[in-house]
Amino acid sequence: MEDLYTPGQKEFAQQLRDNILKLTECYKSMLLASMIENETSSERKGLQLSVQAHNLVGGAQTLLDMITQLKLSILTSNIEKLNEEVEKEKDTYKTECRKVEKKLESLSSELDVALDELESHYAASQYY
């Protein structure tokens, strides 16, 4: 299944895994640092907890940034697909417009011929 990803997607997935692993390690370190064995180690453990909490917040912020980046890439790829669809529809409508214009030109010339014929009949009639 990894072969389905582009190199950029593989790199992004690896960064995501690394970030989640870092968050897990920070959380484990916080749990280990929160166990107070004696009074002398409590101040040092408090500092360790503060550092681990800072690391946890930084890792969470990085994860949120990656999620934002992923959302933007999804939106961007959807916009590109939508633009392609719009271009296809635009081309279809242009083709139909050309067909309608040709039919209108044909009808216009037929109408001109019919009006000329009607005018000649009127001119040849007794009502003129």
Coordinates of C-alpha atoms in Angstrom, one line a residue:
M1 CA 0.0 0.0 0.0
E2 CA 3.0 2.3 0.6
D3 CA 3.7 2.2 -3.2
L4 CA 0.5 4.1 -3.9
Y5 CA 1.9 7.2 -2.2
T6 CA 3.9 9.9 -3.9
P7 CA 7.3 10.7 -2.5
G8 CA 5.8 13.9 -0.9
Q9 CA 3.0 11.8 0.7
K10 CA 5.5 9.3 2.0
E11 CA 7.6 12.0 3.6
F12 CA 4.5 13.6 5.1
A13 CA 3.3 10.3 6.5
Q14 CA 6.8 9.6 8.0
Q15 CA 6.8 13.1 9.6
L16 CA 3.3 12.4 11.0
R17 CA 4.5 9.0 12.5
D18 CA 7.6 10.7 13.9
N19 CA 5.6 13.4 15.5
I20 CA 3.1 11.0 17.0
L21 CA 6.0 8.9 18.3
K22 CA 7.5 12.1 19.9
L23 CA 4.2 12.9 21.6
T24 CA 3.9 9.4 23.0
E25 CA 7.5 9.5 24.3
C26 CA 6.9 12.9 25.9
Y27 CA 3.8 11.6 27.6
K28 CA 5.6 8.5 28.9
S29 CA 8.4 10.7 30.2
M30 CA 5.9 12.9 32.0
L31 CA 4.4 9.9 33.6
L32 CA 7.8 8.6 34.7
A33 CA 8.8 12.0 36.0
S34 CA 5.6 12.4 38.0
M35 CA 6.5 9.5 40.3
I36 CA 8.2 11.1 43.3
E37 CA 10.5 8.7 45.1
N38 CA 11.8 11.0 47.8
E39 CA 11.7 14.7 48.8
T40 CA 15.1 15.6 47.2
S41 CA 14.1 14.4 43.8
S42 CA 10.8 16.3 43.8
E43 CA 12.2 19.6 42.7
R44 CA 14.2 18.0 39.9
K45 CA 11.2 15.9 38.9
G46 CA 9.1 19.1 38.8
L47 CA 11.6 20.7 36.4
Q48 CA 11.6 17.5 34.3
L49 CA 7.8 17.6 34.2
S50 CA 7.9 21.3 33.1
V51 CA 10.3 20.5 30.3
Q52 CA 8.3 17.4 29.2
A53 CA 5.1 19.5 29.3
H54 CA 6.7 22.1 27.1
N55 CA 7.9 19.4 24.6
L56 CA 4.4 17.9 24.6
V57 CA 2.8 21.2 23.8
G58 CA 5.4 21.9 21.0
G59 CA 4.8 18.4 19.6
A60 CA 1.0 19.0 19.7
Q61 CA 1.4 22.3 17.9
T62 CA 3.5 20.7 15.2
L63 CA 0.9 18.0 14.8
L64 CA -1.8 20.7 14.5
D65 CA 0.3 22.5 11.9
M66 CA 0.6 19.3 9.9
I67 CA -3.1 18.7 10.0
T68 CA -3.7 22.2 8.7
Q69 CA -1.2 21.6 5.9
L70 CA -3.0 18.4 5.1
K71 CA -6.4 20.1 5.0
L72 CA -5.0 22.8 2.7
S73 CA -3.5 20.3 0.3
I74 CA -6.8 18.5 0.1
L75 CA -8.6 21.7 -0.6
T76 CA -6.0 22.6 -3.2
S77 CA -6.3 19.3 -5.0
N78 CA -10.1 19.6 -5.0
I79 CA -9.9 23.1 -6.5
E80 CA -7.6 21.8 -9.2
K81 CA -10.1 19.0 -10.0
L82 CA -13.0 21.5 -9.9
N83 CA -11.1 23.8 -12.3
E84 CA -10.6 20.9 -14.7
E85 CA -14.3 20.1 -14.6
V86 CA -15.2 23.7 -15.1
E87 CA -12.9 23.8 -18.2
K88 CA -14.5 20.7 -19.6
E89 CA -18.0 22.1 -19.1
K90 CA -16.9 25.4 -20.6
D91 CA -15.6 23.6 -23.7
T92 CA -18.8 21.6 -24.0
Y93 CA -20.9 24.8 -23.8
K94 CA -18.6 26.6 -26.4
T95 CA -19.2 23.6 -28.8
E96 CA -22.9 23.7 -28.2
C97 CA -22.9 27.5 -28.7
R98 CA -21.1 27.1 -32.1
K99 CA -23.7 24.5 -33.2
V100 CA -26.6 26.8 -32.2
E101 CA -25.0 29.7 -34.0
K102 CA -24.7 27.6 -37.2
K103 CA -28.4 26.6 -36.9
L104 CA -29.4 30.2 -36.3
E105 CA -27.4 31.3 -39.4
S106 CA -29.1 28.5 -41.4
L107 CA -32.6 29.5 -40.1
S108 CA -31.8 33.1 -40.9
S109 CA -30.8 32.4 -44.4
E110 CA -33.9 30.2 -44.9
L111 CA -36.1 33.0 -43.4
D112 CA -34.4 35.5 -45.8
V113 CA -35.3 33.2 -48.8
A114 CA -38.8 32.7 -47.5
L115 CA -39.3 36.5 -47.0
D116 CA -37.9 37.3 -50.5
E117 CA -40.3 34.7 -51.9
L118 CA -43.2 36.1 -50.0
E119 CA -42.3 39.6 -51.1
S120 CA -42.2 38.6 -54.7
H121 CA -45.6 36.9 -54.4
Y122 CA -47.0 40.0 -52.8
A123 CA -45.5 42.2 -55.5
A124 CA -47.0 40.0 -58.2
S125 CA -50.4 39.9 -56.5
Q126 CA -53.4 42.2 -57.1
Y127 CA -53.1 43.6 -53.6
Y128 CA -49.8 45.5 -54.3

